[in-house]
Coordinates of C-alpha atoms in Angstrom, one line a residue:
X220 CA 48.5 -19.4 -4.7
X221 CA 46.1 -21.0 -7.2
X222 CA 42.8 -19.5 -5.9
X223 CA 39.9 -18.0 -7.7
X224 CA 36.7 -16.4 -6.6
X225 CA 33.5 -15.9 -8.7
X226 CA 31.1 -13.1 -7.7
X227 CA 27.6 -12.3 -8.8
X228 CA 26.0 -8.8 -8.7
X229 CA 22.7 -8.9 -6.8
X230 CA 20.4 -5.8 -6.6
X231 CA 19.3 -5.0 -3.0
X232 CA 16.7 -2.5 -1.9
X233 CA 17.7 0.3 0.4
X234 CA 15.5 2.8 2.1
X235 CA 16.6 6.4 1.3
X236 CA 13.7 8.0 3.1
X237 CA 11.0 6.8 5.5
X238 CA 8.9 9.2 7.6
X239 CA 5.8 11.2 8.0
X240 CA 5.3 14.8 6.9
X241 CA 2.6 17.1 8.2
X242 CA 0.8 20.0 6.6
X243 CA -1.6 22.4 8.3
X244 CA -4.7 23.5 6.4
X245 CA -6.1 27.0 7.2
X246 CA -8.8 28.9 5.3
X247 CA -10.7 32.0 6.1
X248 CA -13.6 32.0 3.6
X249 CA -16.1 34.8 2.8
X250 CA -19.2 33.6 1.1
X251 CA -19.8 34.9 -2.5
X252 CA -22.9 37.1 -2.9
X253 CA -24.9 34.3 -4.6
X254 CA -24.6 32.1 -1.5
X255 CA -27.3 32.5 1.3
X256 CA -26.2 33.4 4.9
X257 CA -25.0 30.7 7.2
X258 CA -27.4 29.7 9.9
X259 CA -26.2 26.1 10.8
X260 CA -23.1 24.2 9.9
X261 CA -23.8 20.6 9.1
X262 CA -20.5 19.0 8.2
X263 CA -17.0 19.9 7.2
X264 CA -14.7 17.5 5.3
X265 CA -11.1 17.7 4.0
X266 CA -10.1 15.1 1.4
X267 CA -6.3 15.1 1.0
X268 CA -4.9 13.9 -2.4
X269 CA -1.5 13.7 -4.0
X270 CA -2.0 15.7 -7.2
X271 CA 1.6 15.5 -8.6
X272 CA 5.1 14.4 -7.8
X273 CA 8.5 14.8 -9.5
X274 CA 11.4 12.6 -8.6
X275 CA 15.1 13.5 -9.1
X276 CA 18.3 11.9 -8.1
X277 CA 18.4 13.4 -4.6
X278 CA 14.9 14.4 -3.7
X279 CA 11.2 14.1 -4.5
X280 CA 8.9 17.1 -4.8
X281 CA 5.2 16.6 -4.6
X282 CA 2.0 18.6 -4.4
X283 CA -0.8 17.7 -2.0
X284 CA -4.3 19.1 -2.5
X285 CA -6.7 19.6 0.4
X286 CA -10.3 19.4 -1.0
X287 CA -12.4 21.3 1.5
X288 CA -16.2 20.7 1.5
X289 CA -18.6 22.5 4.0
X290 CA -22.3 21.7 4.2
X291 CA -24.6 24.3 5.8
X292 CA -28.2 25.6 6.0
X293 CA -29.5 29.1 6.1
X294 CA -32.2 30.3 8.4
X295 CA -35.2 30.5 6.0
X296 CA -34.8 27.2 4.1
X297 CA -34.3 23.5 4.7
X298 CA -32.1 23.2 1.6
X299 CA -28.5 22.2 2.1
X300 CA -25.7 24.2 0.5
X301 CA -22.1 23.0 -0.2
X302 CA -19.0 25.2 -0.3
X303 CA -16.1 23.6 -2.1
X304 CA -12.6 25.0 -2.0
X305 CA -9.2 23.5 -2.9
X306 CA -5.8 24.4 -1.3
X307 CA -2.5 23.1 -2.7
X308 CA 0.8 22.8 -0.9
X309 CA 4.3 21.8 -2.2
X310 CA 6.4 19.4 -0.1
X311 CA 9.9 18.0 -0.5
X312 CA 11.6 14.9 0.8
X313 CA 15.4 14.7 0.7
X314 CA 17.0 11.3 0.1
X315 CA 19.7 10.1 2.4
X316 CA 22.0 9.5 -0.6
X317 CA 21.8 10.1 -4.4
X318 CA 19.6 7.6 -6.0
X319 CA 18.6 7.0 -9.6
X320 CA 15.1 5.7 -10.3
X321 CA 13.9 5.9 -6.7
X322 CA 10.5 4.4 -6.0
X323 CA 8.5 6.9 -3.9
X324 CA 5.2 6.0 -2.1
X325 CA 3.0 8.7 -0.7
X326 CA -0.1 8.0 1.4
X327 CA -2.0 11.1 2.7
X328 CA -4.6 11.1 5.5
X329 CA -6.6 13.6 7.4
X330 CA -5.6 14.2 11.0
X331 CA -8.3 16.6 12.1
X332 CA -10.6 19.4 10.9
X333 CA -12.4 22.2 12.8
X334 CA -14.8 24.6 11.2
X335 CA -16.7 27.6 12.8
X336 CA -18.8 30.4 11.5
X337 CA -17.3 33.7 12.4
X338 CA -20.4 35.4 11.3
X339 CA -23.2 34.7 8.7
X340 CA -20.9 35.3 5.8
X341 CA -17.5 34.1 7.0
X342 CA -16.0 30.7 7.8
X343 CA -12.8 29.9 9.7
X344 CA -11.5 26.4 8.8
X345 CA -8.5 24.8 10.6
X346 CA -7.1 21.3 10.0
X347 CA -4.1 19.2 9.4
X348 CA -3.1 16.4 7.1
X349 CA -0.1 14.0 7.2
X350 CA 1.7 12.2 4.5
X351 CA 3.4 8.8 5.1
X352 CA 6.4 8.9 2.7
X353 CA 8.7 6.1 1.7
X354 CA 11.5 6.1 -0.9
X355 CA 13.4 3.0 -1.9
X356 CA 16.4 2.7 -4.1
X357 CA 18.1 -0.3 -5.6
X358 CA 21.9 -0.8 -5.3
X359 CA 24.0 -3.6 -6.7
X360 CA 26.0 -5.7 -4.2
X361 CA 28.8 -8.1 -5.3
X362 CA 28.4 -11.4 -3.5
X363 CA 30.6 -14.5 -3.7
X364 CA 28.9 -17.4 -5.4
X365 CA 31.8 -19.8 -5.9
X366 CA 35.5 -20.3 -5.2
X367 CA 38.2 -22.7 -6.6
X368 CA 41.5 -23.9 -5.3
X369 CA 43.3 -24.2 -1.9
X370 CA 41.0 -27.1 -1.0
X371 CA 38.3 -24.6 0.1
X372 CA 34.9 -26.0 1.1
X373 CA 31.8 -23.8 0.5
X374 CA 28.5 -23.7 2.2
X375 CA 25.9 -22.2 -0.2
X376 CA 22.4 -21.0 0.4
X377 CA 19.8 -20.3 -2.3
X378 CA 18.6 -16.6 -2.1
X379 CA 15.6 -15.4 -4.0
X380 CA 15.8 -11.8 -5.0
X381 CA 14.2 -9.2 -7.3
X382 CA 16.5 -9.4 -10.3
X383 CA 14.7 -6.5 -12.0
X384 CA 12.1 -4.0 -11.0
X385 CA 10.3 -1.5 -13.3
X386 CA 8.3 1.4 -12.0
X387 CA 6.1 3.5 -14.1
X388 CA 3.2 5.9 -13.7
X389 CA 0.7 7.7 -15.9
X390 CA -2.5 9.7 -15.5
X391 CA -5.7 9.2 -17.3
X392 CA -8.3 12.1 -17.7
X393 CA -11.9 11.2 -17.4
X394 CA -13.9 14.1 -18.9
X395 CA -17.5 13.1 -19.2
X396 CA -20.9 14.8 -19.4
X397 CA -23.4 12.6 -17.7
X398 CA -27.1 13.2 -18.0
X399 CA -29.7 12.7 -15.3
X400 CA -32.3 10.0 -15.5
X401 CA -35.5 11.4 -16.9
X402 CA -37.4 10.4 -13.7
X403 CA -35.0 12.6 -11.6
X404 CA -35.6 16.3 -10.8
X405 CA -33.2 18.9 -12.0
X406 CA -30.1 19.8 -10.0
X407 CA -30.1 22.8 -7.6
X408 CA -26.7 22.1 -6.0
X409 CA -24.3 19.2 -5.5
X410 CA -23.9 18.1 -1.9
X411 CA -21.6 15.1 -2.2
X412 CA -19.5 13.6 -5.1
X413 CA -17.2 10.7 -4.5
X414 CA -15.4 8.4 -6.9
X415 CA -14.4 4.7 -6.3
X416 CA -11.9 3.0 -8.6
X417 CA -11.5 -0.6 -9.6
X418 CA -8.6 -2.0 -11.6
X419 CA -10.3 -4.8 -13.5
X420 CA -7.8 -5.8 -16.1
X421 CA -4.1 -5.4 -17.0
X422 CA -2.2 -6.8 -19.9
X423 CA 1.5 -6.7 -20.7
X424 CA 2.7 -6.2 -24.3
X425 CA 6.2 -5.4 -25.4
X426 CA 7.5 -2.5 -23.3
X427 CA 4.0 -1.4 -22.4
X428 CA 1.3 -2.2 -19.9
X429 CA -2.4 -1.7 -20.7
X430 CA -4.5 -1.0 -17.5
X431 CA -8.3 -1.0 -17.6
X432 CA -10.8 -0.3 -14.9
X433 CA -14.0 1.5 -13.9
X434 CA -14.7 4.7 -12.0
X435 CA -18.0 4.5 -10.0
X436 CA -19.2 8.1 -9.4
X437 CA -21.7 8.7 -6.6
X438 CA -23.5 12.0 -6.4
X439 CA -26.0 13.5 -3.9
X440 CA -27.7 16.6 -5.0
X441 CA -30.5 19.0 -3.9
X442 CA -33.5 20.0 -6.0
X443 CA -36.4 22.5 -5.7
X444 CA -39.5 22.4 -7.9
X445 CA -43.2 23.0 -7.7
X446 CA -43.7 20.0 -5.4
X447 CA -41.1 21.1 -2.9
X448 CA -37.5 20.5 -2.2
X449 CA -35.3 17.6 -1.2
X450 CA -32.3 15.5 -2.2
X451 CA -31.7 12.8 -4.8
X452 CA -28.8 10.4 -5.5
X453 CA -27.3 9.3 -8.8
X454 CA -24.6 6.8 -9.7
X455 CA -22.6 6.5 -12.9
X456 CA -20.1 3.9 -14.0
X457 CA -17.4 5.2 -16.4
X458 CA -14.8 2.8 -17.9
X459 CA -11.2 4.0 -18.3
X460 CA -8.1 2.6 -19.9
X461 CA -4.5 3.7 -20.3
X462 CA -1.3 2.5 -22.0
X463 CA 1.7 2.9 -19.7
X464 CA 5.2 3.0 -21.1
X465 CA 7.5 0.6 -19.2
X466 CA 10.8 0.0 -21.0
X467 CA 11.9 -3.6 -20.7
X468 CA 8.6 -5.1 -19.4
X469 CA 7.3 -8.4 -20.9
X470 CA 5.2 -11.3 -20.0
X471 CA 7.8 -12.7 -17.7
X472 CA 7.2 -9.9 -15.2
X473 CA 4.6 -9.9 -12.4
X474 CA 2.8 -6.6 -12.2
X475 CA 1.0 -4.7 -9.5
X476 CA -1.2 -1.7 -10.6
X477 CA -2.8 0.8 -8.2
X478 CA -5.2 3.5 -9.5
X479 CA -5.7 6.6 -7.3
X480 CA -7.9 9.7 -7.8
X481 CA -5.8 12.9 -7.9
X482 CA -8.6 15.3 -8.9
X483 CA -12.4 15.1 -8.7
X484 CA -14.4 18.1 -10.0
X485 CA -18.1 17.5 -10.7
X486 CA -20.4 20.4 -11.5
X487 CA -23.9 20.8 -12.7
X488 CA -24.6 22.2 -16.1
X489 CA -27.7 23.2 -18.2
X490 CA -29.0 21.1 -21.0
X491 CA -30.5 22.3 -24.3
X492 CA -33.7 23.3 -22.4
X493 CA -31.8 25.4 -19.8
X494 CA -32.3 22.9 -17.0
X495 CA -29.5 21.7 -14.8
X496 CA -29.7 18.0 -15.8
X497 CA -26.0 17.4 -16.8
X498 CA -23.1 16.6 -14.6
X499 CA -19.7 17.7 -16.0
X500 CA -17.1 15.4 -14.6
X501 CA -13.4 16.2 -14.6
X502 CA -11.6 13.3 -12.9
X503 CA -7.9 12.6 -13.0
X504 CA -6.7 9.1 -12.1
X505 CA -3.0 8.3 -11.5
X506 CA -2.1 4.7 -12.3
X507 CA 1.1 3.4 -10.8
X508 CA 2.7 0.2 -12.1
X509 CA 5.4 -1.9 -10.4
X510 CA 6.7 -4.9 -12.3
X511 CA 9.0 -7.5 -10.8
X512 CA 11.2 -10.3 -12.2
X513 CA 12.7 -12.7 -9.6
X514 CA 15.7 -15.0 -9.7
X515 CA 17.6 -17.3 -7.4
X516 CA 21.3 -17.2 -6.7
X517 CA 23.4 -19.6 -4.6
X518 CA 25.4 -17.4 -2.2
X519 CA 28.4 -18.5 -0.1
X520 CA 27.5 -18.2 3.6
X521 CA 30.4 -20.0 5.2
X522 CA 33.9 -21.3 4.1
X523 CA 36.9 -23.2 5.3
X524 CA 39.8 -25.1 3.8
X525 CA 40.7 -28.7 4.6
X526 CA 44.4 -28.1 4.3
X527 CA 45.1 -24.4 4.9
X528 CA 44.1 -21.8 7.5
X529 CA 41.4 -19.7 5.9
X530 CA 40.0 -16.3 7.1
X531 CA 36.9 -14.7 5.7
X532 CA 34.7 -11.7 6.2
X533 CA 30.9 -11.8 6.1
X534 CA 28.0 -9.4 6.4
X535 CA 24.2 -9.7 7.0
X536 CA 22.4 -8.9 3.8
X537 CA 18.7 -8.2 3.2
X538 CA 17.2 -9.3 -0.1
X539 CA 13.8 -7.9 -1.1
X540 CA 11.3 -10.3 -2.4
X541 CA 8.4 -9.5 -4.7
X542 CA 5.5 -8.0 -2.8
X543 CA 2.4 -10.1 -2.5
X544 CA -1.0 -8.4 -2.9
X545 CA -4.0 -10.1 -1.2
X546 CA -7.4 -8.7 -2.0
X547 CA -10.0 -9.5 0.6
X548 CA -13.7 -8.5 1.1
X549 CA -14.9 -7.3 4.4
X550 CA -18.5 -6.7 5.4
X551 CA -19.1 -4.4 8.3
X552 CA -22.4 -3.7 10.0
X553 CA -23.6 -1.1 12.5
X554 CA -26.7 0.6 13.8
X555 CA -27.2 4.3 13.9
X556 CA -29.8 5.9 16.2
X557 CA -31.6 9.2 16.1
X558 CA -32.5 10.2 19.6
X559 CA -34.5 13.4 19.0
X560 CA -37.6 11.9 17.3
X561 CA -38.5 9.8 14.3
X562 CA -36.8 9.4 11.0
X563 CA -39.1 10.3 8.1
X564 CA -36.8 9.3 5.2
X565 CA -33.1 8.6 4.3
X566 CA -31.7 10.4 1.3
X567 CA -28.2 8.9 1.2
X568 CA -25.6 6.9 3.2
X569 CA -21.9 6.6 2.7
X570 CA -18.9 5.7 4.7
X571 CA -15.1 6.4 5.0
X572 CA -12.1 4.6 6.5
X573 CA -9.5 6.0 8.8
X574 CA -6.9 5.3 11.5
X575 CA -5.8 1.9 10.1
X576 CA -3.2 0.1 12.1
X577 CA -1.6 -3.3 11.4
X578 CA 0.1 -5.8 13.7
X579 CA 1.8 -9.0 12.6
X580 CA 2.2 -12.3 14.4
X581 CA 5.3 -14.1 12.8
X582 CA 4.6 -17.3 14.7
X583 CA 1.1 -17.8 13.2
X584 CA 2.0 -16.0 9.9
X585 CA -0.9 -13.6 10.4
X586 CA -1.6 -9.9 10.1
X587 CA -4.2 -8.2 12.1
X588 CA -5.8 -5.0 10.7
X589 CA -7.9 -2.6 12.7
X590 CA -9.4 0.7 11.7
X591 CA -12.4 3.1 12.0
X592 CA -15.4 3.2 9.8
X593 CA -17.4 6.4 9.9
X594 CA -21.0 6.0 8.6
X595 CA -22.8 9.1 7.4
X596 CA -26.6 9.2 7.0
X597 CA -28.3 12.1 5.3
X598 CA -31.9 12.0 6.5
X599 CA -35.0 14.0 7.4
X600 CA -37.0 13.8 10.6
X601 CA -40.8 14.0 10.9
X602 CA -40.8 17.8 10.8
X603 CA -38.9 17.7 7.5
X604 CA -35.6 19.0 9.1
X605 CA -32.5 17.7 7.3
X606 CA -30.0 16.1 9.6
X607 CA -26.7 14.3 9.3
X608 CA -26.4 11.2 11.5
X609 CA -22.9 9.9 12.0
X610 CA -21.7 6.6 13.6
X611 CA -18.1 5.5 14.2
X612 CA -17.4 1.8 14.4
X613 CA -14.2 -0.2 14.8
X614 CA -13.5 -2.9 12.2
X615 CA -11.0 -5.8 12.5
X616 CA -9.8 -8.1 9.8
X617 CA -7.2 -10.9 9.8
X618 CA -5.2 -12.4 7.0
X619 CA -2.8 -15.4 6.9
X620 CA 0.1 -15.8 4.6
X621 CA 3.0 -18.3 5.1
X622 CA 5.5 -15.6 4.0
X623 CA 4.7 -13.3 7.0
X624 CA 7.6 -13.4 9.3
X625 CA 9.6 -11.1 11.7
X626 CA 10.6 -8.1 9.7
X627 CA 7.7 -8.3 7.2
X628 CA 6.0 -5.0 6.4
X629 CA 2.2 -5.2 5.8
X630 CA 0.2 -2.3 4.5
X631 CA -3.5 -1.9 3.7
X632 CA -5.5 0.2 1.4
X633 CA -9.1 -0.1 2.4
X634 CA -11.8 1.4 0.1
X635 CA -15.6 1.2 0.6
X636 CA -17.2 -0.4 -2.4
X637 CA -20.8 0.1 -1.3
X638 CA -22.8 1.3 1.7
X639 CA -26.5 0.4 2.2
X640 CA -29.1 0.9 4.9
X641 CA -32.4 -0.5 6.3
X642 CA -34.8 1.5 8.5
X643 CA -35.1 -1.1 11.3
X644 CA -37.4 1.2 13.4
X645 CA -38.7 4.8 13.4
X646 CA -35.4 6.0 14.9
X647 CA -32.8 3.3 14.1
X648 CA -31.0 2.6 10.8
X649 CA -29.2 -0.7 10.1
X650 CA -26.0 0.0 8.1
X651 CA -23.9 -2.3 6.0
X652 CA -20.6 -1.5 4.3
X653 CA -18.8 -3.7 1.8
X654 CA -15.1 -2.9 1.9
X655 CA -12.3 -3.9 -0.5
X656 CA -9.1 -4.6 1.4
X657 CA -5.9 -4.7 -0.6
X658 CA -3.1 -6.0 1.7
X659 CA 0.5 -5.6 0.4
X660 CA 2.9 -7.9 2.1
X661 CA 6.6 -6.9 1.7
X662 CA 9.0 -9.6 2.8
X663 CA 12.7 -9.9 2.6
X664 CA 15.3 -12.6 3.2
X665 CA 18.0 -11.8 5.7
X666 CA 21.1 -14.0 5.3
X667 CA 24.8 -14.1 6.1
X668 CA 27.0 -13.7 3.0
X669 CA 30.7 -14.2 2.7
X670 CA 32.2 -11.0 1.3
X671 CA 35.9 -11.9 1.3
X672 CA 38.0 -15.2 1.5
X673 CA 41.6 -15.1 2.5
X674 CA 43.3 -18.6 2.6
X675 CA 46.9 -18.7 3.8
X676 CA 49.0 -21.0 1.6
X677 CA 52.2 -20.3 3.6
X678 CA 51.4 -23.0 6.2
X679 CA 49.3 -26.1 6.4
X680 CA 46.9 -27.0 9.1
X681 CA 48.3 -29.2 11.9
X682 CA 46.2 -32.2 12.8
X683 CA 46.0 -33.8 16.3
X684 CA 47.1 -37.2 15.0
X685 CA 48.0 -39.3 12.0
X686 CA 44.7 -41.1 11.2
X687 CA 42.4 -41.7 8.2
X688 CA 39.1 -42.2 10.2
X689 CA 37.8 -40.7 13.4
X690 CA 34.8 -41.9 15.5
X691 CA 32.4 -39.1 16.4
X692 CA 29.2 -39.2 18.5
X693 CA 26.7 -37.0 16.8
X694 CA 23.4 -35.8 18.1
X695 CA 20.0 -35.6 16.4
X696 CA 19.6 -32.7 13.9
X697 CA 23.3 -31.7 14.1
X698 CA 24.5 -30.1 10.9
X699 CA 27.0 -32.2 8.8
X700 CA 28.7 -28.9 7.7
X701 CA 29.6 -28.0 11.4
X702 CA 31.2 -31.5 11.9
X703 CA 33.1 -31.3 8.6
X704 CA 34.4 -27.8 9.4
X705 CA 35.5 -28.8 12.9
X706 CA 37.6 -31.7 11.6
X707 CA 38.8 -30.1 8.4
X708 CA 37.2 -32.6 6.1
X709 CA 34.5 -32.4 3.5
X710 CA 30.7 -32.8 3.9
X711 CA 30.6 -35.1 0.9
X712 CA 33.1 -37.5 2.4
X713 CA 31.2 -37.8 5.7
X714 CA 27.9 -38.4 3.9
X715 CA 29.3 -41.0 1.6
X716 CA 31.1 -42.8 4.4
X717 CA 28.0 -43.1 6.5
X718 CA 25.4 -43.4 3.8
X719 CA 23.7 -40.2 4.9
X720 CA 20.9 -38.7 2.7
X721 CA 20.5 -35.3 4.2
X722 CA 22.7 -32.5 5.6
X723 CA 21.6 -33.1 9.2
X724 CA 21.8 -36.2 11.4
X725 CA 18.4 -37.9 11.9
X726 CA 19.3 -39.5 15.3
X727 CA 21.9 -39.7 18.0
X728 CA 24.8 -42.1 17.3
X729 CA 28.3 -42.8 16.3
X730 CA 29.5 -41.8 12.8
X731 CA 32.8 -42.2 11.0
X732 CA 34.7 -39.1 9.9
X733 CA 37.1 -39.6 7.0
X734 CA 40.0 -37.3 7.0
X735 CA 40.5 -35.8 3.5
X736 CA 43.3 -33.6 2.2

């Protein structure tokens, strides 16, 4: 039997872990002697961050840090105080099979937090965080791309796939001493410190990726001087850059970079005059890089022989395509109301995003995102009492991309870029938030691939008559391949005999089927 098959090795992605892990957060905290007694709890926050991860062939071990911040007041002063504690936990995910160079994605979120004062010096904090974990591994699959001999006819389909994927990650330490503006009062205590990141630029050089961006640091602090006490805000912008080693990367790769804060410690320090006018910033940013190079292969999806019986095996395959990142801007508005009097002044506003859910509509190629924005307003009423006004609002955002289909996976990282306010009346605050929405669209092509061809050369096909041409009534949009396979002839012969230009019939009607050997 003179028959030969050519195969091509195509890398396919395979999930080796997908799930959600939970971690309880519990803390019993006794105030240090230098903190005043607790009279009123104002706010308790937990910010979960992935501080490190280590990936081996059969598992991934990572550390999650719960950054706990509690705001409170004592009985004899209107000044806010902030307690900041960090708890770390080690978690493990086991892969379903051994895997080299697995790509692991971890997305933490806060589920809930409760805080109560057991007494004036003791706090009881209970909460929970969850981590959405996904691990993907690449495996090579041999697929038939050509066959010769035994009069076999092949139906081929072009399949786009990720020919090579490079994943790399590196941290950058931002250690800065930032000085207060001369018009600002000295720092008594830090109430809020948040960092927003932007990846402004990336450049590929031989085997390396240069990532640049900015860290925008927002700080709310308290002060006390001869004129009284109160709160002030400061904002600093610090550039960062890092060179990431990525063996094999060059300009032919498409790259996606994602910066993430893994540590944020900001403390007040004294200047040369002994006044707390310096902020010491210790920020760690983890920059992950994923680089893709795509290719197209012509894969055999169906087969038959014009002369011999021919059996074959096939399987459904799933080929990953390069993710598409769509960055969109969303502006959300709301109104917060104070029902116990009038608002004297607003010290700071900020917002956070939670409870994001996404639905896709394959027919319209759209993805619908919905989530919650929590606005926080630090203000004073006419009696000078500090208060925290919070308002929850639902946001919705829709994107359209032609590649969104059944089986597509769309994820969203929504980060507030700015939050502003306007006092619209003596007890109402108009709020506006600008949110950067980074949608990642993961698509894949599911196709039928022939995995084995077994022609039988011991016997020839028996035809139903001795003829060279056959009349056939075809219907509109009928595939020429199906007709040729049914009558054991070739697609080329039918198209040439009937002057056809495409692989489907354009209209109903009679056609001639030449019988080839």
